[in-house]
């Protein structure tokens, strides 16, 4: 974990999604995420910047924000932000399509 | 103690070595990997970089800012509630709670749910329970969530399964019978993996991990690869990770092919190309650890094989860094100095995309 991205503390989940969904190597995945977030690659593991950005985008934060997105709600926003398919999100949207 | 560096044996025992001794073991390790896998040894610069990592004074080391990588796991959250058999801590805690702890306290980049036995065969019998719990947990997790287990074809042989046991047939010279038993088991295993994958896809499973594939040899690996290929057609958005059981595919059958490639004897840099052809999204190379050699020897060997894999891979590779593989000592409480040195060198020299 000492060499890991830090998950929700920073952007580890977002970079992981790009490796999984587009088979991206680590540098390509980071550049893709950085571009989508409008930041530099080095910022992706900057806890201060990423906490503020994740809160602003409402895509889930490591600190529990009352009323803030987490879980499937956050993943819906992440799928849209990264322009990727997430199976759980697709199922969730299909299940509620008559209500949105 | 002057000029002495603290490191470990492959069994986790703490030892002191001089810088020259470490350098010598790094050369021996990389040359061993080169000889066995028929790949280039580490360059002089890479060996010096690895030596520097071993000689860093800190107990824990890490990559530089900007070099961090993604971590996937084989249900590490299970260690919260499991017992010693799974290197667990025995905390009375539910599986979903453990996964959320992994996400929000341990800060994993991804998380993973698996059957307690961590094999797909027992998971099949309770797949609706597993699918239900995956579904409800995935509604609460924000990071990518895998369903992981081992293909573990060994469970399909007598006395645990329906097929004759090759380990009993081979010593008495029944080669053809042993091969047929493996082919029969392979078909059943593949069928089970696809069945489980389909069930999980129905509940929106985000990804599957075929962990420790090939533990029962080339037929085990073939079943996993064929299941991946089939599942990618059925469920293209359910992403697939496949990790190796050992540094080369054991030829328990010896004549099993995936497409045009014979699986027996493939090292990570060769198997990754087969995995790509099958549709694997993330590949986990494994390199064995020799418990009587030093960590410099073991890690040098591992970095050499992982680097060769990274150089040819078109998909991300996440080397396995559990106890007893890729330079991490074979001990159930792995020394943190050895673990972090393995992580750093596999990323910086081995060019790993994750761990």
CSV table of C-alpha atoms in Angstrom, one decimal:
chain,number,residue,atom,x,y,z
A,1,UNK,CA,0.0,0.0,0.0
A,2,UNK,CA,3.0,2.3,0.5
A,3,UNK,CA,3.4,2.6,-3.3
A,4,UNK,CA,-0.3,2.7,-4.0
A,5,UNK,CA,-2.4,5.6,-5.2
A,6,UNK,CA,-4.5,5.8,-2.0
A,7,UNK,CA,-8.0,5.0,-3.3
A,8,UNK,CA,-10.7,7.5,-2.3
A,9,UNK,CA,-8.0,9.6,-0.5
A,10,UNK,CA,-6.9,10.7,-3.9
A,11,UNK,CA,-7.8,9.2,-7.3
A,12,UNK,CA,-6.8,5.5,-7.1
A,13,UNK,CA,-10.3,4.3,-7.9
A,14,UNK,CA,-10.5,6.5,-11.0
A,15,UNK,CA,-7.2,5.3,-12.4
A,16,UNK,CA,-8.1,1.7,-11.6
A,17,UNK,CA,-11.4,2.1,-13.6
A,18,UNK,CA,-9.3,3.1,-16.7
A,19,UNK,CA,-7.0,0.2,-16.4
A,20,UNK,CA,-10.0,-2.2,-16.1
A,21,UNK,CA,-12.3,-0.7,-18.7
A,22,UNK,CA,-9.8,0.4,-21.3
A,23,UNK,CA,-6.8,-1.9,-20.5
A,24,UNK,CA,-4.7,1.3,-20.1
A,25,UNK,CA,-1.1,1.0,-18.8
A,26,UNK,CA,-0.5,3.1,-15.7
A,27,UNK,CA,0.8,6.3,-17.3
A,28,UNK,CA,-1.9,6.3,-20.0
A,29,UNK,CA,-4.6,5.8,-17.3
A,30,UNK,CA,-3.2,8.6,-15.2
A,31,UNK,CA,-3.0,11.0,-18.1
A,32,UNK,CA,-6.6,10.2,-19.1
A,33,UNK,CA,-7.9,10.8,-15.6
A,34,UNK,CA,-5.9,14.0,-15.2
A,35,UNK,CA,-7.3,15.4,-18.4
A,36,UNK,CA,-10.8,14.6,-17.4
A,37,UNK,CA,-10.3,16.3,-14.0
A,38,UNK,CA,-8.4,19.2,-15.5
A,39,UNK,CA,-5.3,18.7,-13.4
A,40,UNK,CA,-1.7,17.6,-13.8
A,41,UNK,CA,-0.7,14.0,-13.3
A,42,UNK,CA,1.3,14.8,-10.3
A,43,UNK,CA,-1.9,16.2,-8.7
A,44,UNK,CA,-3.6,12.9,-8.8
A,45,UNK,CA,-2.1,11.8,-5.5
A,46,UNK,CA,-2.3,15.3,-3.9
A,47,UNK,CA,-4.6,14.6,-1.0
A,48,UNK,CA,-5.5,18.3,-0.4
A,49,UNK,CA,-6.3,19.0,-4.0
A,50,UNK,CA,-8.1,15.8,-4.7
A,51,UNK,CA,-10.3,16.0,-1.5
A,52,UNK,CA,-11.5,19.4,-2.7
A,53,UNK,CA,-12.0,18.3,-6.2
A,54,UNK,CA,-13.8,15.1,-5.3
A,55,UNK,CA,-16.1,17.1,-3.0
A,56,UNK,CA,-16.7,19.7,-5.8
A,57,UNK,CA,-17.5,16.9,-8.3
A,58,UNK,CA,-19.5,15.0,-5.7
A,59,UNK,CA,-17.9,11.6,-6.7
A,60,UNK,CA,-17.3,10.3,-3.2
A,61,UNK,CA,-14.7,11.4,-0.6
A,62,UNK,CA,-12.7,9.5,2.0
A,63,UNK,CA,-14.2,11.8,4.6
A,64,UNK,CA,-17.9,11.2,5.0
A,65,UNK,CA,-19.7,14.3,3.9
A,66,UNK,CA,-23.4,14.4,5.0
A,67,UNK,CA,-25.5,14.2,2.0
A,68,UNK,CA,-22.6,13.7,-0.3
A,69,UNK,CA,-22.5,11.0,-2.9
A,70,UNK,CA,-21.1,7.6,-2.1
A,71,UNK,CA,-21.6,4.1,-3.4
A,72,UNK,CA,-23.7,3.6,-6.5
A,73,UNK,CA,-24.7,7.3,-6.6
A,74,UNK,CA,-21.0,8.3,-6.8
A,75,UNK,CA,-20.3,5.6,-9.4
A,76,UNK,CA,-23.0,6.9,-11.6
A,77,UNK,CA,-21.2,10.2,-11.7
A,78,UNK,CA,-17.8,8.6,-12.1
A,79,UNK,CA,-19.0,6.6,-15.1
A,80,UNK,CA,-20.2,9.8,-16.7
A,81,UNK,CA,-17.1,11.8,-15.8
A,82,UNK,CA,-14.7,9.2,-17.2
A,83,UNK,CA,-17.0,8.2,-20.1
A,84,UNK,CA,-16.8,4.5,-19.2
A,85,UNK,CA,-19.2,1.6,-18.8
A,86,UNK,CA,-19.7,0.3,-15.2
A,87,UNK,CA,-21.8,-2.8,-14.9
A,88,UNK,CA,-23.4,-1.9,-11.6
A,89,UNK,CA,-24.2,1.6,-12.8
A,90,UNK,CA,-25.8,0.2,-16.0
A,91,UNK,CA,-28.0,-2.1,-13.9
A,92,UNK,CA,-29.0,0.6,-11.5
A,93,UNK,CA,-29.9,3.0,-14.3
A,94,UNK,CA,-31.9,0.2,-16.0
A,95,UNK,CA,-33.8,-0.5,-12.8
A,96,UNK,CA,-34.8,3.1,-12.3
A,97,UNK,CA,-35.3,4.3,-15.9
A,98,UNK,CA,-39.0,4.6,-15.4
A,99,UNK,CA,-38.5,7.1,-12.6
A,100,UNK,CA,-36.0,9.5,-14.2
B,1,UNK,CA,28.0,-3.6,12.0
B,2,UNK,CA,29.6,-0.9,9.8
B,3,UNK,CA,28.6,-1.3,6.2
B,4,UNK,CA,26.0,-3.9,7.1
B,5,UNK,CA,22.5,-3.7,5.6
B,6,UNK,CA,19.5,-5.3,7.3
B,7,UNK,CA,17.5,-7.5,4.9
B,8,UNK,CA,15.7,-10.9,5.0
B,9,UNK,CA,15.9,-14.4,3.8
B,10,UNK,CA,13.1,-15.8,1.6
B,11,UNK,CA,11.6,-17.3,4.8
B,12,UNK,CA,11.3,-14.0,6.5
B,13,UNK,CA,14.3,-14.4,8.8
B,14,UNK,CA,16.2,-11.2,9.4
B,15,UNK,CA,19.8,-11.1,8.2
B,16,UNK,CA,22.7,-8.7,7.9
B,17,UNK,CA,24.6,-8.4,4.6
B,18,UNK,CA,27.3,-6.2,3.3
B,19,UNK,CA,26.7,-4.0,0.2
B,20,UNK,CA,29.0,-6.3,-1.8
B,21,UNK,CA,27.1,-9.4,-0.8
B,22,UNK,CA,23.8,-7.8,-1.8
B,23,UNK,CA,25.2,-6.8,-5.1
B,24,UNK,CA,26.4,-10.3,-5.7
B,25,UNK,CA,23.0,-11.8,-4.9
B,26,UNK,CA,21.3,-9.3,-7.2
B,27,UNK,CA,23.6,-10.6,-10.0
B,28,UNK,CA,22.9,-14.2,-9.2
B,29,UNK,CA,19.2,-13.6,-9.0
B,30,UNK,CA,18.8,-11.8,-12.3
B,31,UNK,CA,21.0,-14.4,-14.0
B,32,UNK,CA,18.9,-17.2,-12.7
B,33,UNK,CA,15.8,-15.5,-14.0
B,34,UNK,CA,17.5,-15.0,-17.3
B,35,UNK,CA,18.6,-18.6,-17.6
B,36,UNK,CA,15.2,-20.1,-16.7
B,37,UNK,CA,12.9,-17.8,-18.6
B,38,UNK,CA,15.3,-17.0,-21.5
B,39,UNK,CA,15.0,-13.3,-21.0
B,40,UNK,CA,17.6,-10.5,-20.6
B,41,UNK,CA,19.2,-10.0,-17.2
B,42,UNK,CA,18.9,-6.6,-15.5
B,43,UNK,CA,21.4,-4.0,-16.8
B,44,UNK,CA,24.2,-2.6,-14.7
B,45,UNK,CA,22.2,0.5,-14.1
B,46,UNK,CA,19.1,-1.4,-13.0
B,47,UNK,CA,21.2,-3.6,-10.7
B,48,UNK,CA,22.6,-0.5,-9.1
B,49,UNK,CA,19.1,1.0,-8.7
B,50,UNK,CA,18.0,-2.2,-7.0
B,51,UNK,CA,21.1,-2.1,-4.7
B,52,UNK,CA,20.3,1.5,-3.8
B,53,UNK,CA,16.7,0.4,-2.8
B,54,UNK,CA,18.1,-2.3,-0.5
B,55,UNK,CA,20.5,0.1,1.0
B,56,UNK,CA,18.0,2.9,1.7
B,57,UNK,CA,18.3,3.5,5.5
B,58,UNK,CA,14.6,3.7,6.2
B,59,UNK,CA,12.7,0.7,7.4
B,60,UNK,CA,10.0,1.4,4.9
B,61,UNK,CA,10.6,2.7,1.4
B,62,UNK,CA,8.3,3.9,-1.3
B,63,UNK,CA,8.1,5.3,-4.9
B,64,UNK,CA,8.5,9.0,-5.6
B,65,UNK,CA,5.5,11.2,-5.8
B,66,UNK,CA,3.8,10.7,-9.2
B,67,UNK,CA,5.0,7.1,-9.5
B,68,UNK,CA,2.3,5.5,-7.5
B,69,UNK,CA,0.4,2.6,-9.0
B,70,UNK,CA,-3.0,1.0,-8.6
B,71,UNK,CA,-3.5,-1.9,-6.2
B,72,UNK,CA,-5.9,-4.8,-6.9
B,73,UNK,CA,-6.2,-7.6,-4.4
B,74,UNK,CA,-7.4,-11.1,-3.8
B,75,UNK,CA,-10.0,-10.3,-1.2
B,76,UNK,CA,-7.6,-8.6,1.3
B,77,UNK,CA,-10.7,-7.5,3.2
B,78,UNK,CA,-11.2,-11.1,4.2
B,79,UNK,CA,-8.2,-10.8,6.5
B,80,UNK,CA,-10.3,-8.6,8.8
B,81,UNK,CA,-12.6,-11.5,9.8
B,82,UNK,CA,-10.8,-14.7,8.6
B,83,UNK,CA,-8.6,-17.0,10.8
B,84,UNK,CA,-5.0,-18.0,10.4
B,85,UNK,CA,-5.8,-20.2,7.4
B,86,UNK,CA,-6.3,-16.9,5.5
B,87,UNK,CA,-3.8,-14.9,7.5
B,88,UNK,CA,-6.8,-13.3,9.0
B,89,UNK,CA,-7.2,-11.2,12.2
B,90,UNK,CA,-10.4,-12.9,13.4
B,91,UNK,CA,-12.4,-9.7,14.0
B,92,UNK,CA,-16.1,-10.5,14.4
B,93,UNK,CA,-17.1,-8.5,11.3
B,94,UNK,CA,-19.4,-9.1,8.3
B,95,UNK,CA,-18.0,-9.4,4.8
B,96,UNK,CA,-19.7,-6.1,3.6
B,97,UNK,CA,-18.4,-4.2,6.6
B,98,UNK,CA,-14.9,-5.6,6.0
B,99,UNK,CA,-15.0,-4.4,2.4
B,100,UNK,CA,-16.1,-0.9,3.4
B,101,UNK,CA,-13.3,-0.8,5.9
B,102,UNK,CA,-10.9,-1.8,3.1
B,103,UNK,CA,-12.3,1.0,1.0
B,104,UNK,CA,-12.5,3.8,3.6
B,105,UNK,CA,-9.9,2.9,6.3
B,106,UNK,CA,-7.2,1.0,4.4
B,107,UNK,CA,-7.9,3.2,1.3
B,108,UNK,CA,-7.6,0.4,-1.3
B,109,UNK,CA,-7.8,1.5,-4.9
B,110,UNK,CA,-10.1,-1.4,-5.6
B,111,UNK,CA,-11.8,-4.0,-3.4
B,112,UNK,CA,-12.7,-7.6,-3.8
B,113,UNK,CA,-15.3,-10.0,-2.4
B,114,UNK,CA,-14.8,-13.8,-2.5
B,115,UNK,CA,-16.1,-17.0,-1.0
B,116,UNK,CA,-14.4,-17.8,2.3
B,117,UNK,CA,-12.7,-20.9,0.7
B,118,UNK,CA,-11.6,-18.5,-2.1
B,119,UNK,CA,-12.3,-21.2,-4.7
B,120,UNK,CA,-15.0,-21.0,-7.4
B,121,UNK,CA,-16.3,-24.6,-6.9
B,122,UNK,CA,-17.7,-24.0,-3.4
B,123,UNK,CA,-18.9,-20.5,-4.5
B,124,UNK,CA,-21.0,-22.2,-7.2
B,125,UNK,CA,-23.1,-24.1,-4.6
B,126,UNK,CA,-24.1,-20.8,-3.0
B,127,UNK,CA,-23.9,-18.5,-6.0
B,128,UNK,CA,-27.3,-16.9,-5.4
B,129,UNK,CA,-26.2,-16.0,-1.8
B,130,UNK,CA,-22.9,-14.7,-3.2
B,131,UNK,CA,-24.6,-12.7,-6.0
B,132,UNK,CA,-27.1,-11.2,-3.5
B,133,UNK,CA,-24.3,-10.1,-1.2
B,134,UNK,CA,-22.2,-8.8,-4.1
B,135,UNK,CA,-25.2,-6.8,-5.3
B,136,UNK,CA,-26.1,-5.2,-1.9
B,137,UNK,CA,-22.4,-4.4,-1.1
B,138,UNK,CA,-21.7,-2.9,-4.6
B,139,UNK,CA,-24.5,-0.4,-3.9
B,140,UNK,CA,-22.4,1.0,-1.1
B,141,UNK,CA,-18.9,0.8,-2.5
B,142,UNK,CA,-17.4,3.6,-4.5
B,143,UNK,CA,-14.1,2.0,-5.6
B,144,UNK,CA,-14.2,-0.8,-8.2
B,145,UNK,CA,-15.4,-4.0,-6.7
B,146,UNK,CA,-14.2,-7.4,-8.0
B,147,UNK,CA,-15.6,-10.8,-7.2
B,148,UNK,CA,-12.5,-13.0,-6.8
B,149,UNK,CA,-11.6,-16.6,-6.2
B,150,UNK,CA,-9.3,-19.3,-7.5
B,151,UNK,CA,-10.2,-21.7,-10.3
B,152,UNK,CA,-8.5,-24.3,-8.1
B,153,UNK,CA,-9.0,-27.4,-10.3
B,154,UNK,CA,-7.6,-29.6,-7.6
B,155,UNK,CA,-11.0,-29.6,-5.9
B,156,UNK,CA,-12.5,-31.4,-8.9
B,157,UNK,CA,-10.4,-34.6,-8.3
B,158,UNK,CA,-11.1,-37.4,-5.9
B,159,UNK,CA,-11.7,-37.4,-2.9
B,160,UNK,CA,-13.0,-33.8,-3.2
B,161,UNK,CA,-14.5,-34.0,-6.6
B,162,UNK,CA,-15.9,-36.4,-9.2
B,163,UNK,CA,-12.8,-37.1,-11.4
B,164,UNK,CA,-9.9,-39.5,-11.0
B,165,UNK,CA,-7.0,-37.9,-9.3
B,166,UNK,CA,-4.0,-37.4,-11.7
B,167,UNK,CA,-1.7,-37.2,-8.7
B,168,UNK,CA,-2.6,-40.8,-8.0
B,169,UNK,CA,-2.6,-42.0,-11.6
B,170,UNK,CA,0.7,-40.5,-12.7
B,171,UNK,CA,2.9,-42.3,-10.2
B,172,UNK,CA,1.5,-45.7,-11.3
B,173,UNK,CA,2.1,-44.9,-15.0
B,174,UNK,CA,-1.5,-44.3,-16.0
B,175,UNK,CA,-0.5,-41.3,-18.2
B,176,UNK,CA,-3.4,-41.4,-20.6
B,177,UNK,CA,-5.9,-41.8,-17.8
B,178,UNK,CA,-4.4,-38.9,-15.9
B,179,UNK,CA,-4.5,-36.7,-18.9
B,180,UNK,CA,-8.2,-37.6,-19.6
B,181,UNK,CA,-9.1,-36.8,-16.0
B,182,UNK,CA,-7.6,-33.4,-16.3
B,183,UNK,CA,-9.5,-32.7,-19.6
B,184,UNK,CA,-12.7,-33.8,-17.9
B,185,UNK,CA,-12.1,-31.6,-14.9
B,186,UNK,CA,-11.1,-28.7,-17.2
B,187,UNK,CA,-14.4,-28.8,-18.9
B,188,UNK,CA,-16.3,-28.9,-15.6
B,189,UNK,CA,-14.2,-26.0,-14.2
B,190,UNK,CA,-14.7,-23.9,-17.3
B,191,UNK,CA,-18.4,-24.5,-17.2
B,192,UNK,CA,-18.6,-23.6,-13.5
B,193,UNK,CA,-16.5,-20.4,-14.0
B,194,UNK,CA,-18.8,-19.3,-16.9
B,195,UNK,CA,-21.9,-20.1,-14.9
B,196,UNK,CA,-20.7,-18.1,-11.9
B,197,UNK,CA,-19.7,-15.2,-14.2
B,198,UNK,CA,-23.1,-15.1,-15.8
B,199,UNK,CA,-24.9,-15.1,-12.4
B,200,UNK,CA,-22.7,-12.3,-11.2
B,201,UNK,CA,-23.2,-10.3,-14.4
B,202,UNK,CA,-26.9,-10.5,-13.7
B,203,UNK,CA,-26.4,-8.4,-10.5
B,204,UNK,CA,-24.1,-5.9,-12.2
B,205,UNK,CA,-20.8,-7.4,-11.2
B,206,UNK,CA,-18.1,-4.8,-12.1
B,207,UNK,CA,-15.2,-7.2,-12.4
B,208,UNK,CA,-14.0,-10.7,-11.7
B,209,UNK,CA,-10.6,-11.9,-10.5
B,210,UNK,CA,-9.4,-15.4,-11.5
B,211,UNK,CA,-6.8,-15.5,-8.9
B,212,UNK,CA,-3.9,-18.1,-8.7
B,213,UNK,CA,-4.9,-19.5,-12.1
B,214,UNK,CA,-3.0,-22.7,-13.1
B,215,UNK,CA,-2.5,-24.0,-9.5
B,216,UNK,CA,-3.4,-27.5,-10.8
B,217,UNK,CA,-1.4,-27.1,-14.0
B,218,UNK,CA,-2.0,-26.3,-17.6
B,219,UNK,CA,-5.6,-27.7,-17.7
B,220,UNK,CA,-6.5,-25.3,-14.8
B,221,UNK,CA,-5.0,-22.4,-16.7
B,222,UNK,CA,-6.7,-23.4,-19.9
B,223,UNK,CA,-10.1,-23.5,-18.1
B,224,UNK,CA,-9.6,-20.0,-16.8
B,225,UNK,CA,-8.5,-18.6,-20.2
B,226,UNK,CA,-11.4,-20.2,-22.0
B,227,UNK,CA,-13.8,-19.0,-19.4
B,228,UNK,CA,-12.5,-15.4,-19.8
B,229,UNK,CA,-12.9,-15.6,-23.5
B,230,UNK,CA,-16.5,-16.8,-23.2
B,231,UNK,CA,-17.4,-14.3,-20.5
B,232,UNK,CA,-16.0,-11.4,-22.4
B,233,UNK,CA,-18.4,-12.2,-25.2
B,234,UNK,CA,-21.4,-12.5,-22.8
B,235,UNK,CA,-20.5,-9.7,-20.4
B,236,UNK,CA,-18.0,-7.3,-22.1
B,237,UNK,CA,-18.4,-4.7,-19.3
B,238,UNK,CA,-17.6,-7.2,-16.5
B,239,UNK,CA,-13.8,-6.6,-16.4
B,240,UNK,CA,-11.5,-9.6,-16.0
B,241,UNK,CA,-8.2,-9.9,-14.0
B,242,UNK,CA,-6.2,-13.1,-14.2
B,243,UNK,CA,-3.3,-13.9,-11.9
B,244,UNK,CA,-0.8,-16.7,-12.1
B,245,UNK,CA,-0.2,-19.4,-9.4
B,246,UNK,CA,3.5,-19.9,-10.1
B,247,UNK,CA,6.2,-18.4,-12.3
B,248,UNK,CA,5.5,-20.8,-15.1
B,249,UNK,CA,2.5,-22.9,-16.1
B,250,UNK,CA,3.0,-26.4,-14.7
B,251,UNK,CA,2.7,-29.1,-17.4
B,252,UNK,CA,0.6,-31.6,-15.4
B,253,UNK,CA,-1.0,-32.5,-18.8
B,254,UNK,CA,1.6,-31.2,-21.1
B,255,UNK,CA,-0.3,-31.1,-24.4
B,256,UNK,CA,-2.9,-28.5,-23.7
B,257,UNK,CA,-3.1,-25.5,-26.0
B,258,UNK,CA,-4.9,-22.2,-26.0
B,259,UNK,CA,-5.4,-21.3,-29.6
B,260,UNK,CA,-2.0,-22.1,-31.1
B,261,UNK,CA,0.1,-21.8,-27.9
B,262,UNK,CA,1.0,-24.8,-25.7
B,263,UNK,CA,0.5,-23.6,-22.1
B,264,UNK,CA,2.9,-25.9,-20.3
B,265,UNK,CA,6.1,-24.1,-19.3
B,266,UNK,CA,5.0,-20.6,-20.2
B,267,UNK,CA,6.7,-17.9,-18.2
B,268,UNK,CA,4.9,-14.6,-17.4
B,269,UNK,CA,6.3,-12.7,-20.4
B,270,UNK,CA,4.8,-15.5,-22.7
B,271,UNK,CA,1.6,-16.1,-20.8
B,272,UNK,CA,0.6,-12.4,-20.9
B,273,UNK,CA,0.3,-12.6,-24.7
B,274,UNK,CA,-2.1,-15.6,-24.3
B,275,UNK,CA,-4.0,-13.7,-21.6
B,276,UNK,CA,-4.4,-10.7,-24.0
B,277,UNK,CA,-5.7,-13.0,-26.7
B,278,UNK,CA,-8.3,-14.4,-24.3
B,279,UNK,CA,-9.5,-10.9,-23.4
B,280,UNK,CA,-8.0,-10.4,-20.0
B,281,UNK,CA,-8.0,-6.8,-18.8
B,282,UNK,CA,-5.4,-7.0,-16.1
B,283,UNK,CA,-2.7,-9.7,-15.8
B,284,UNK,CA,-1.0,-10.8,-12.7
B,285,UNK,CA,2.5,-12.2,-13.2
B,286,UNK,CA,3.9,-14.3,-10.4
B,287,UNK,CA,7.5,-15.2,-9.6
B,288,UNK,CA,8.3,-17.9,-7.0
B,289,UNK,CA,10.3,-17.3,-3.9
B,290,UNK,CA,13.2,-19.5,-2.7
B,291,UNK,CA,13.0,-19.5,1.1
B,292,UNK,CA,16.7,-20.4,1.5
B,293,UNK,CA,17.9,-17.6,-0.7
B,294,UNK,CA,18.1,-13.9,0.3
B,295,UNK,CA,15.5,-11.2,-0.5
B,296,UNK,CA,18.1,-9.5,-2.8
B,297,UNK,CA,18.4,-12.7,-4.8
B,298,UNK,CA,14.6,-13.3,-4.8
B,299,UNK,CA,13.6,-9.8,-5.7
B,300,UNK,CA,16.3,-9.4,-8.4
B,301,UNK,CA,14.9,-12.5,-10.0
B,302,UNK,CA,11.3,-11.3,-9.7
B,303,UNK,CA,12.0,-7.8,-11.1
B,304,UNK,CA,13.8,-9.4,-14.1
B,305,UNK,CA,10.8,-11.5,-15.0
B,306,UNK,CA,8.3,-8.8,-14.3
B,307,UNK,CA,10.2,-6.3,-16.4
B,308,UNK,CA,10.3,-8.8,-19.3
B,309,UNK,CA,6.5,-9.1,-19.0
B,310,UNK,CA,5.9,-5.4,-18.9
B,311,UNK,CA,8.0,-4.8,-22.0
B,312,UNK,CA,5.8,-7.1,-24.1
B,313,UNK,CA,2.4,-6.5,-22.4
B,314,UNK,CA,-0.3,-4.4,-24.1
B,315,UNK,CA,-2.5,-4.7,-21.0
B,316,UNK,CA,-1.8,-3.5,-17.5
B,317,UNK,CA,0.2,-5.9,-15.3
B,318,UNK,CA,-0.2,-6.2,-11.5
B,319,UNK,CA,2.5,-8.5,-10.2
B,320,UNK,CA,1.4,-10.6,-7.2
B,321,UNK,CA,3.1,-9.5,-4.1
B,322,UNK,CA,1.6,-11.7,-1.5
B,323,UNK,CA,3.7,-13.7,0.9
B,324,UNK,CA,6.0,-16.1,-1.0
B,325,UNK,CA,5.8,-14.5,-4.5
B,326,UNK,CA,7.6,-11.7,-6.4
B,327,UNK,CA,10.3,-11.2,-3.7
B,328,UNK,CA,8.0,-11.0,-0.7
B,329,UNK,CA,9.3,-13.5,1.9
B,330,UNK,CA,7.2,-16.7,2.5
B,331,UNK,CA,6.1,-15.8,6.0
B,332,UNK,CA,2.5,-15.1,7.2
B,333,UNK,CA,3.5,-11.8,8.7
B,334,UNK,CA,5.8,-10.5,5.9
B,335,UNK,CA,8.5,-8.1,7.0
B,336,UNK,CA,7.4,-4.6,6.0
B,337,UNK,CA,10.9,-3.6,4.8
B,338,UNK,CA,11.0,-6.5,2.3
B,339,UNK,CA,7.4,-5.9,1.2
B,340,UNK,CA,7.9,-2.2,0.5
B,341,UNK,CA,11.2,-2.8,-1.2
B,342,UNK,CA,9.5,-5.4,-3.4
B,343,UNK,CA,6.8,-2.9,-4.3
B,344,UNK,CA,9.2,0.0,-5.1
B,345,UNK,CA,11.5,-2.1,-7.2
B,346,UNK,CA,8.7,-3.8,-9.1
B,347,UNK,CA,7.3,-0.4,-10.0
B,348,UNK,CA,10.5,1.5,-10.7
B,349,UNK,CA,12.5,-1.2,-12.4
B,350,UNK,CA,9.9,-3.8,-13.2
B,351,UNK,CA,7.6,-1.2,-14.8
B,352,UNK,CA,4.6,-2.7,-13.1
B,353,UNK,CA,1.3,-0.9,-13.8
B,354,UNK,CA,-0.1,-2.0,-10.4
B,355,UNK,CA,0.4,-4.5,-7.6
